[in-house]
Amino acid sequence: MIGALGLMKERRFLPLFVTQFLGAFNDNLFKNAMIFFATYQIYNSVEAETQFSAVATGLFILPFFLFSALAGQIADSYDKAKIMRIIKAAEVLIMLVGALGIFVKSLPLMLVALVGMGIHSTFFGPIKYAVLPQHLDEDEVLGGTGMVEAGTYIAILCGTIAGGLISPTVAAFAVVGVALTGWFASLRIPPAPPLVKLKLDYNIFRASARLIGATMHIPRLYLAIVSISVFWTIAAILGVLFPPLVKNVFHAQKDVASVFLAIFSVGIAIGSVIINRMLKGHVSAKYAPASVLAMSVFVVDFFFAATFFPAGDGALLKTADFLALPQAWRVLVDLGMIAITGGMFVVPLYAFLTTTVDKSQTSRTVAANNIVNSGAMVAGSVGILGFTHIPGVEVVHAIWIVFLLCLASAYCAWRLYKAEDVPHGIDPIP
């Protein structure tokens, strides 16, 4: 068996890895540059900052909810490599709009580009996982999935740091350049011809309802999708909370917010690699319940670390000043362990989705997962916004919502692991 890192030498994997890496990098470079610009240069209240962060997150996720069913149908009906090239070409145009918004400092134009990147990622998302069973051997799928997931979060790390550090002018040129590079990388992806030809349903609401209905009645897929959705709701809530938490609770500048997001990203990447080694290529939810329960412990400690963090006054802390505080390291360790245990939890579940159904149905299965994920993430982003507006509720109190979601994830993962013992065949998706 070729090891997960060994796949990086293979043309059947490396161009896909590079293409998805650059796409995730560009998403986060652009989104974080925009959010930090609004948080630190436009708004001056925790309510407005949390609201804009939630709105931006919701707008990016909304296309997943609306268009994933169509994306899954297209991905299963046409050559996946050709579709990826079209998607990456569209990214270049979207980023030209985003670059214009950065140049003229127009939040509406930036939000238009953000929605465009959400649509781009909606159509790319099902393919990056669904193509793996076509290009990789069965005992390589878990490793490949882990590498894609780890690469995604390393890209998030790099994009997050860049979005917080580089100037708007540099960001404008960078997002276009990265999009062009991603398109060139996509030209090297080997063909992945369709295994079935579907009659496309362009009614996105009917197609979404039919796809969810055809997928969620299968117990194993239902439990995997619900578990993944709860996890990404947690990630969405933390993404909304980080900028206002850093500024108003930890009294720090935006580069510290970049450090938070970077640690979260690296942690998930590390967790992805660890769980692949622990499972030794076998797709299973064996360690998922324990992983997310461990995650809940660190979430609770993060709450207390934030609650008793020394109140700041004067200028916002720079990264070096923040790291000089002994309490800061407890916060960072908690964040890192939340992310590592989260990566250990979610990666086997994605591999489970792509190996439980026939290869001709993988894109639609991932698309159904994306619909449910995105609906849960939008609900989480909007819900946490409403929660923080309750009189007497502070932004730090929202961490308890994350703790409760961890418990829900653990229950779903435990049921999924038990379902693995039940003999099953391949369930067709209409």
Short mmCIF file of C-alpha atoms in Angstrom, two decimals:
data_model
loop_
_atom_site.label_atom_id
_atom_site.label_comp_id
_atom_site.label_asym_id
_atom_site.label_seq_id
_atom_site.Cartn_x
_atom_site.Cartn_y
_atom_site.Cartn_z
CA MET A 1 0.00 0.00 0.00
CA ILE A 2 1.29 3.42 -0.92
CA GLY A 3 1.44 5.56 2.23
CA ALA A 4 -0.60 8.74 2.43
CA LEU A 5 2.49 10.91 1.91
CA GLY A 6 3.56 8.67 -0.95
CA LEU A 7 0.42 9.73 -2.82
CA MET A 8 1.99 13.18 -3.21
CA LYS A 9 4.32 11.65 -5.82
CA GLU A 10 1.43 10.38 -7.93
CA ARG A 11 -0.18 12.32 -10.76
CA ARG A 12 -3.49 10.66 -9.87
CA PHE A 13 -3.41 12.61 -6.57
CA LEU A 14 -0.91 15.52 -6.55
CA PRO A 15 -2.64 17.85 -9.09
CA LEU A 16 -5.97 17.39 -7.28
CA PHE A 17 -4.28 18.10 -3.94
CA VAL A 18 -2.64 21.27 -5.26
CA THR A 19 -5.86 22.46 -6.92
CA GLN A 20 -8.00 22.04 -3.79
CA PHE A 21 -5.21 23.47 -1.59
CA LEU A 22 -5.04 26.68 -3.60
CA GLY A 23 -8.83 26.98 -3.67
CA ALA A 24 -9.07 26.69 0.12
CA PHE A 25 -6.17 29.14 0.48
CA ASN A 26 -7.88 31.71 -1.72
CA ASP A 27 -11.22 31.33 0.07
CA ASN A 28 -9.63 32.14 3.39
CA LEU A 29 -7.20 34.77 2.18
CA PHE A 30 -10.10 36.73 0.73
CA LYS A 31 -12.68 36.06 3.46
CA ASN A 32 -10.38 36.84 6.37
CA ALA A 33 -8.92 39.94 4.74
CA MET A 34 -12.49 41.21 4.36
CA ILE A 35 -13.64 40.27 7.88
CA PHE A 36 -10.56 41.72 9.57
CA PHE A 37 -10.90 44.88 7.47
CA ALA A 38 -14.50 45.30 8.65
CA THR A 39 -13.76 44.35 12.28
CA TYR A 40 -10.75 46.61 12.79
CA GLN A 41 -11.35 49.50 10.36
CA ILE A 42 -15.11 49.93 9.98
CA TYR A 43 -17.01 48.68 13.03
CA ASN A 44 -16.42 49.65 16.64
CA SER A 45 -18.77 47.49 18.70
CA VAL A 46 -18.79 43.81 19.57
CA GLU A 47 -22.39 43.47 18.37
CA ALA A 48 -21.67 44.92 14.92
CA GLU A 49 -18.46 42.92 14.57
CA THR A 50 -20.13 39.64 15.52
CA GLN A 51 -23.04 40.43 13.20
CA PHE A 52 -20.82 41.11 10.19
CA SER A 53 -18.72 38.01 10.87
CA ALA A 54 -21.91 35.93 11.05
CA VAL A 55 -23.38 37.50 7.89
CA ALA A 56 -20.16 36.92 5.93
CA THR A 57 -19.98 33.30 7.11
CA GLY A 58 -23.65 32.75 6.29
CA LEU A 59 -23.34 34.23 2.78
CA PHE A 60 -20.35 32.02 2.01
CA ILE A 61 -22.17 28.89 3.21
CA LEU A 62 -25.61 29.61 1.67
CA PRO A 63 -24.70 28.41 -1.87
CA PHE A 64 -23.84 24.99 -0.43
CA PHE A 65 -27.42 24.72 0.79
CA LEU A 66 -28.93 25.89 -2.49
CA PHE A 67 -26.77 24.32 -5.20
CA SER A 68 -25.16 21.17 -3.75
CA ALA A 69 -27.79 18.83 -5.24
CA LEU A 70 -27.17 20.20 -8.74
CA ALA A 71 -23.41 20.07 -8.14
CA GLY A 72 -23.64 16.40 -7.16
CA GLN A 73 -25.71 15.49 -10.22
CA ILE A 74 -23.28 17.24 -12.56
CA ALA A 75 -20.24 15.68 -10.90
CA ASP A 76 -21.65 12.15 -11.26
CA SER A 77 -22.76 12.76 -14.88
CA TYR A 78 -19.65 14.28 -16.46
CA ASP A 79 -15.89 13.88 -16.34
CA LYS A 80 -14.90 15.22 -12.93
CA ALA A 81 -11.53 16.50 -14.15
CA LYS A 82 -13.17 18.64 -16.87
CA ILE A 83 -15.67 20.05 -14.39
CA MET A 84 -12.86 21.03 -12.02
CA ARG A 85 -11.14 22.96 -14.80
CA ILE A 86 -14.32 24.90 -15.56
CA ILE A 87 -14.81 25.65 -11.86
CA LYS A 88 -11.24 26.90 -11.46
CA ALA A 89 -11.58 29.13 -14.53
CA ALA A 90 -14.69 30.66 -12.92
CA GLU A 91 -12.65 31.31 -9.77
CA VAL A 92 -10.37 33.62 -11.76
CA LEU A 93 -13.34 35.78 -12.79
CA ILE A 94 -14.77 35.81 -9.27
CA MET A 95 -11.48 36.93 -7.80
CA LEU A 96 -11.23 39.76 -10.32
CA VAL A 97 -14.46 41.10 -8.81
CA GLY A 98 -13.05 40.55 -5.33
CA ALA A 99 -9.83 42.35 -6.23
CA LEU A 100 -11.83 45.33 -7.49
CA GLY A 101 -13.74 45.39 -4.20
CA ILE A 102 -10.46 45.39 -2.26
CA PHE A 103 -9.01 48.19 -4.39
CA VAL A 104 -12.02 50.49 -3.95
CA LYS A 105 -12.67 49.31 -0.34
CA SER A 106 -16.24 48.34 -1.20
CA LEU A 107 -17.77 45.81 1.22
CA PRO A 108 -20.75 45.15 -1.12
CA LEU A 109 -18.39 44.16 -3.97
CA MET A 110 -16.37 42.01 -1.57
CA LEU A 111 -19.56 40.28 -0.40
CA VAL A 112 -20.56 39.60 -4.03
CA ALA A 113 -17.18 37.93 -4.59
CA LEU A 114 -17.57 36.02 -1.33
CA VAL A 115 -20.90 34.60 -2.52
CA GLY A 116 -19.21 33.74 -5.82
CA MET A 117 -16.48 31.84 -3.98
CA GLY A 118 -19.20 30.05 -2.02
CA ILE A 119 -20.77 28.93 -5.31
CA HIS A 120 -17.34 27.93 -6.64
CA SER A 121 -16.68 25.80 -3.54
CA THR A 122 -20.18 24.30 -3.71
CA PHE A 123 -19.50 22.79 -7.12
CA PHE A 124 -15.92 21.82 -6.28
CA GLY A 125 -16.70 20.26 -2.89
CA PRO A 126 -18.44 17.03 -3.97
CA ILE A 127 -15.76 16.33 -6.58
CA LYS A 128 -12.67 16.63 -4.40
CA TYR A 129 -13.86 13.74 -2.22
CA ALA A 130 -15.84 11.77 -4.81
CA VAL A 131 -12.95 11.55 -7.27
CA LEU A 132 -10.71 9.79 -4.73
CA PRO A 133 -12.33 6.32 -5.05
CA GLN A 134 -11.90 6.60 -8.84
CA HIS A 135 -8.21 7.52 -8.74
CA LEU A 136 -7.09 5.61 -5.62
CA ASP A 137 -7.13 1.98 -4.53
CA GLU A 138 -9.56 1.00 -1.79
CA ASP A 139 -6.88 0.89 0.91
CA GLU A 140 -5.64 4.35 -0.12
CA VAL A 141 -8.96 6.21 0.19
CA LEU A 142 -8.71 6.92 3.92
CA GLY A 143 -5.14 8.17 3.53
CA GLY A 144 -6.09 10.29 0.53
CA THR A 145 -9.09 11.71 2.36
CA GLY A 146 -6.88 12.54 5.33
CA MET A 147 -4.35 14.26 3.07
CA VAL A 148 -7.07 16.32 1.39
CA GLU A 149 -8.49 17.29 4.77
CA ALA A 150 -5.06 18.09 6.21
CA GLY A 151 -4.15 20.05 3.09
CA THR A 152 -7.38 22.00 3.31
CA TYR A 153 -6.57 23.12 6.82
CA ILE A 154 -2.96 23.93 6.10
CA ALA A 155 -4.35 26.07 3.26
CA ILE A 156 -6.79 27.67 5.71
CA LEU A 157 -3.80 28.37 7.97
CA CYS A 158 -1.81 30.02 5.20
CA GLY A 159 -4.81 31.95 3.86
CA THR A 160 -5.78 33.08 7.35
CA ILE A 161 -2.30 34.36 8.14
CA ALA A 162 -2.02 36.09 4.78
CA GLY A 163 -5.49 37.64 5.12
CA GLY A 164 -4.53 39.15 8.45
CA LEU A 165 -1.05 40.35 7.59
CA ILE A 166 -0.79 41.54 3.99
CA SER A 167 -1.99 44.91 2.78
CA PRO A 168 -5.24 45.26 0.80
CA THR A 169 -3.34 46.05 -2.39
CA VAL A 170 -1.19 42.92 -2.12
CA ALA A 171 -4.30 40.87 -1.29
CA ALA A 172 -6.03 42.08 -4.45
CA PHE A 173 -3.19 40.86 -6.67
CA ALA A 174 -2.70 37.69 -4.64
CA VAL A 175 -6.26 36.35 -4.94
CA VAL A 176 -6.17 36.65 -8.74
CA GLY A 177 -2.70 35.10 -8.97
CA VAL A 178 -3.65 32.16 -6.76
CA ALA A 179 -6.81 31.55 -8.79
CA LEU A 180 -4.78 31.42 -12.01
CA THR A 181 -2.27 29.02 -10.45
CA GLY A 182 -5.12 26.76 -9.29
CA TRP A 183 -6.54 26.68 -12.81
CA PHE A 184 -3.15 25.65 -14.25
CA ALA A 185 -2.87 22.88 -11.62
CA SER A 186 -6.33 21.58 -12.55
CA LEU A 187 -5.14 20.99 -16.14
CA ARG A 188 -2.95 18.13 -14.84
CA ILE A 189 -5.74 16.21 -13.07
CA PRO A 190 -6.21 12.82 -14.80
CA PRO A 191 -9.58 12.06 -16.44
CA ALA A 192 -12.35 10.76 -14.17
CA PRO A 193 -15.12 9.76 -16.60
CA PRO A 194 -18.69 9.36 -15.34
CA LEU A 195 -19.92 5.91 -14.35
CA VAL A 196 -23.56 6.87 -14.91
CA LYS A 197 -25.48 9.45 -16.98
CA LEU A 198 -28.19 11.27 -15.06
CA LYS A 199 -31.07 13.40 -16.23
CA LEU A 200 -30.31 16.65 -14.46
CA ASP A 201 -33.00 18.25 -12.31
CA TYR A 202 -32.43 22.01 -12.45
CA ASN A 203 -35.09 22.76 -9.84
CA ILE A 204 -32.64 23.20 -6.98
CA PHE A 205 -35.25 22.90 -4.23
CA ARG A 206 -36.87 19.74 -5.61
CA ALA A 207 -33.48 18.22 -6.40
CA SER A 208 -32.23 18.98 -2.90
CA ALA A 209 -35.30 17.46 -1.26
CA ARG A 210 -35.09 14.32 -3.43
CA LEU A 211 -31.37 13.89 -2.82
CA ILE A 212 -31.66 14.29 0.94
CA GLY A 213 -34.63 11.93 1.02
CA ALA A 214 -32.77 9.32 -1.04
CA THR A 215 -29.68 9.52 1.16
CA MET A 216 -30.84 10.15 4.71
CA HIS A 217 -33.06 7.07 4.86
CA ILE A 218 -29.90 4.92 4.84
CA PRO A 219 -29.03 4.64 8.56
CA ARG A 220 -25.24 4.60 8.17
CA LEU A 221 -25.22 7.65 5.86
CA TYR A 222 -27.75 9.44 8.06
CA LEU A 223 -25.59 9.04 11.17
CA ALA A 224 -22.38 9.99 9.34
CA ILE A 225 -23.95 13.09 7.78
CA VAL A 226 -25.54 14.24 11.04
CA SER A 227 -22.23 13.75 12.89
CA ILE A 228 -20.30 15.73 10.26
CA SER A 229 -22.96 18.45 10.21
CA VAL A 230 -22.83 18.97 13.96
CA PHE A 231 -19.04 19.17 13.78
CA TRP A 232 -19.09 21.83 11.07
CA THR A 233 -21.71 23.76 13.01
CA ILE A 234 -19.16 23.86 15.83
CA ALA A 235 -16.48 25.06 13.40
CA ALA A 236 -18.80 27.75 11.98
CA ILE A 237 -19.68 29.03 15.46
CA LEU A 238 -16.02 29.19 16.47
CA GLY A 239 -15.20 31.01 13.22
CA VAL A 240 -17.88 33.61 14.00
CA LEU A 241 -16.70 34.00 17.60
CA PHE A 242 -12.94 34.24 17.09
CA PRO A 243 -12.65 37.87 15.83
CA PRO A 244 -14.89 39.44 18.53
CA LEU A 245 -13.44 37.15 21.22
CA VAL A 246 -9.88 38.16 20.36
CA LYS A 247 -10.67 41.86 20.29
CA ASN A 248 -13.07 42.17 23.21
CA VAL A 249 -12.20 39.29 25.57
CA PHE A 250 -8.48 38.83 24.97
CA HIS A 251 -7.98 42.53 24.11
CA ALA A 252 -5.72 41.71 21.16
CA GLN A 253 -5.11 42.87 17.62
CA LYS A 254 -6.27 41.07 14.48
CA ASP A 255 -2.95 39.23 14.06
CA VAL A 256 -3.81 37.31 17.25
CA ALA A 257 -7.13 36.35 15.64
CA SER A 258 -5.05 35.00 12.75
CA VAL A 259 -3.01 32.97 15.24
CA PHE A 260 -6.22 31.50 16.69
CA LEU A 261 -7.52 30.46 13.28
CA ALA A 262 -4.08 29.18 12.29
CA ILE A 263 -3.80 26.97 15.38
CA PHE A 264 -7.28 25.64 14.71
CA SER A 265 -6.34 24.84 11.12
CA VAL A 266 -3.02 23.16 11.94
CA GLY A 267 -4.68 21.17 14.73
CA ILE A 268 -7.27 19.66 12.40
CA ALA A 269 -4.52 18.78 9.93
CA ILE A 270 -2.55 17.05 12.70
CA GLY A 271 -5.65 15.20 13.84
CA SER A 272 -6.27 14.05 10.28
CA VAL A 273 -2.82 12.47 10.09
CA ILE A 274 -3.01 10.93 13.58
CA ILE A 275 -6.32 9.18 12.98
CA ASN A 276 -5.12 7.78 9.65
CA ARG A 277 -2.16 6.19 11.43
CA MET A 278 -4.36 4.87 14.24
CA LEU A 279 -6.88 3.28 11.88
CA LYS A 280 -4.11 1.99 9.54
CA GLY A 281 -6.20 2.63 6.42
CA HIS A 282 -9.36 0.97 7.75
CA VAL A 283 -12.45 3.21 7.44
CA SER A 284 -14.20 3.16 10.82
CA ALA A 285 -15.83 5.44 13.39
CA LYS A 286 -14.10 3.45 16.14
CA TYR A 287 -12.33 6.44 17.71
CA ALA A 288 -14.89 9.12 16.82
CA PRO A 289 -16.94 9.14 20.07
CA ALA A 290 -13.86 9.33 22.29
CA SER A 291 -12.31 12.02 20.07
CA VAL A 292 -15.27 14.38 20.28
CA LEU A 293 -15.75 13.77 24.02
CA ALA A 294 -12.10 14.76 24.52
CA MET A 295 -12.85 17.80 22.39
CA SER A 296 -15.70 18.77 24.75
CA VAL A 297 -13.31 18.72 27.74
CA PHE A 298 -11.00 21.24 26.07
CA VAL A 299 -13.99 23.39 25.05
CA VAL A 300 -14.98 23.69 28.72
CA ASP A 301 -11.43 24.58 29.72
CA PHE A 302 -11.31 27.17 26.91
CA PHE A 303 -14.44 28.78 28.37
CA PHE A 304 -12.88 29.13 31.82
CA ALA A 305 -9.58 30.32 30.33
CA ALA A 306 -11.47 33.06 28.48
CA THR A 307 -13.73 33.94 31.41
CA PHE A 308 -10.83 34.50 33.81
CA PHE A 309 -8.48 36.05 31.29
CA PRO A 310 -7.08 39.32 32.73
CA ALA A 311 -9.04 42.35 31.58
CA GLY A 312 -7.11 44.59 29.22
CA ASP A 313 -6.92 48.34 28.99
CA GLY A 314 -5.16 50.68 26.65
CA ALA A 315 -3.97 49.62 23.20
CA LEU A 316 -4.87 46.21 21.83
CA LEU A 317 -2.16 43.60 22.40
CA LYS A 318 0.18 42.60 19.59
CA THR A 319 0.99 38.92 19.12
CA ALA A 320 4.26 39.10 21.06
CA ASP A 321 2.59 40.91 23.97
CA PHE A 322 -0.29 38.43 24.00
CA LEU A 323 2.07 35.44 24.00
CA ALA A 324 4.02 37.02 26.88
CA LEU A 325 0.97 36.49 29.13
CA PRO A 326 1.08 33.12 30.96
CA GLN A 327 -2.70 32.76 30.56
CA ALA A 328 -2.39 32.99 26.78
CA TRP A 329 -0.68 29.61 26.50
CA ARG A 330 -3.56 27.85 28.24
CA VAL A 331 -5.90 29.38 25.65
CA LEU A 332 -3.71 28.29 22.74
CA VAL A 333 -3.25 24.74 24.05
CA ASP A 334 -7.02 24.41 24.46
CA LEU A 335 -7.58 25.62 20.90
CA GLY A 336 -4.95 23.26 19.53
CA MET A 337 -6.42 20.24 21.31
CA ILE A 338 -9.97 21.16 20.25
CA ALA A 339 -8.75 21.15 16.66
CA ILE A 340 -6.66 17.96 16.89
CA THR A 341 -9.49 15.96 18.44
CA GLY A 342 -11.88 17.49 15.90
CA GLY A 343 -9.70 16.33 13.01
CA MET A 344 -9.55 12.84 14.50
CA PHE A 345 -13.33 12.86 14.67
CA VAL A 346 -14.34 14.10 11.23
CA VAL A 347 -11.86 12.60 8.73
CA PRO A 348 -12.98 8.94 9.00
CA LEU A 349 -16.57 10.08 8.55
CA TYR A 350 -15.80 11.65 5.16
CA ALA A 351 -14.03 8.47 4.08
CA PHE A 352 -17.09 6.56 5.30
CA LEU A 353 -19.32 8.58 2.96
CA THR A 354 -17.25 7.85 -0.14
CA THR A 355 -16.74 4.12 0.52
CA THR A 356 -20.22 3.13 1.72
CA VAL A 357 -21.93 3.82 -1.64
CA ASP A 358 -21.14 2.82 -5.20
CA LYS A 359 -18.51 4.92 -7.01
CA SER A 360 -21.17 6.19 -9.42
CA GLN A 361 -23.00 7.79 -6.47
CA THR A 362 -20.18 9.32 -4.44
CA SER A 363 -20.63 12.91 -5.68
CA ARG A 364 -24.33 12.90 -4.87
CA THR A 365 -23.64 11.40 -1.45
CA VAL A 366 -21.10 14.12 -0.66
CA ALA A 367 -23.51 16.70 -2.11
CA ALA A 368 -26.30 15.50 0.20
CA ASN A 369 -23.85 15.79 3.08
CA ASN A 370 -22.94 19.33 1.98
CA ILE A 371 -26.60 20.38 1.88
CA VAL A 372 -27.21 19.20 5.43
CA ASN A 373 -23.82 20.56 6.59
CA SER A 374 -24.45 23.99 5.12
CA GLY A 375 -27.97 24.21 6.52
CA ALA A 376 -26.61 23.34 9.96
CA MET A 377 -23.73 25.83 9.62
CA VAL A 378 -26.01 28.67 8.52
CA ALA A 379 -28.37 27.85 11.38
CA GLY A 380 -25.42 27.79 13.76
CA SER A 381 -24.04 31.12 12.52
CA VAL A 382 -27.42 32.85 12.69
CA GLY A 383 -28.34 31.12 15.94
CA ILE A 384 -25.16 32.16 17.69
CA LEU A 385 -25.72 35.71 16.49
CA GLY A 386 -29.18 35.66 18.09
CA PHE A 387 -27.81 34.05 21.25
CA THR A 388 -25.18 36.76 21.75
CA HIS A 389 -27.89 39.44 21.43
CA ILE A 390 -29.85 38.09 24.42
CA PRO A 391 -29.66 40.68 27.23
CA GLY A 392 -27.02 39.70 29.76
CA VAL A 393 -25.36 37.16 27.46
CA GLU A 394 -21.73 37.85 26.58
CA VAL A 395 -19.87 36.50 23.56
CA VAL A 396 -17.85 34.11 25.76
CA HIS A 397 -21.05 32.41 26.95
CA ALA A 398 -21.62 31.10 23.44
CA ILE A 399 -18.83 28.57 24.06
CA TRP A 400 -21.33 26.49 26.06
CA ILE A 401 -23.33 25.98 22.86
CA VAL A 402 -20.22 24.41 21.38
CA PHE A 403 -19.95 22.07 24.39
CA LEU A 404 -23.55 20.86 23.94
CA LEU A 405 -22.94 20.25 20.24
CA CYS A 406 -19.88 18.14 21.12
CA LEU A 407 -22.08 15.89 23.24
CA ALA A 408 -24.57 15.55 20.36
CA SER A 409 -21.72 14.62 18.00
CA ALA A 410 -20.45 11.97 20.40
CA TYR A 411 -23.88 10.33 20.58
CA CYS A 412 -24.27 10.23 16.78
CA ALA A 413 -20.73 8.88 16.34
CA TRP A 414 -21.34 6.15 18.92
CA ARG A 415 -24.48 5.05 17.09
CA LEU A 416 -22.57 5.05 13.79
CA TYR A 417 -19.82 2.87 15.24
CA LYS A 418 -22.43 0.40 16.50
CA ALA A 419 -24.03 0.36 13.03
CA GLU A 420 -20.71 -0.79 11.53
CA ASP A 421 -21.29 -4.21 13.08
CA VAL A 422 -24.52 -4.64 11.12
CA PRO A 423 -23.94 -6.43 7.77
CA HIS A 424 -24.82 -4.23 4.80
CA GLY A 425 -24.46 -3.95 1.07
CA ILE A 426 -24.33 -0.96 -1.22
CA ASP A 427 -27.47 1.13 -1.05
CA PRO A 428 -28.43 2.72 -4.39
CA ILE A 429 -29.27 6.43 -4.62
CA PRO A 430 -32.01 7.09 -7.18
#
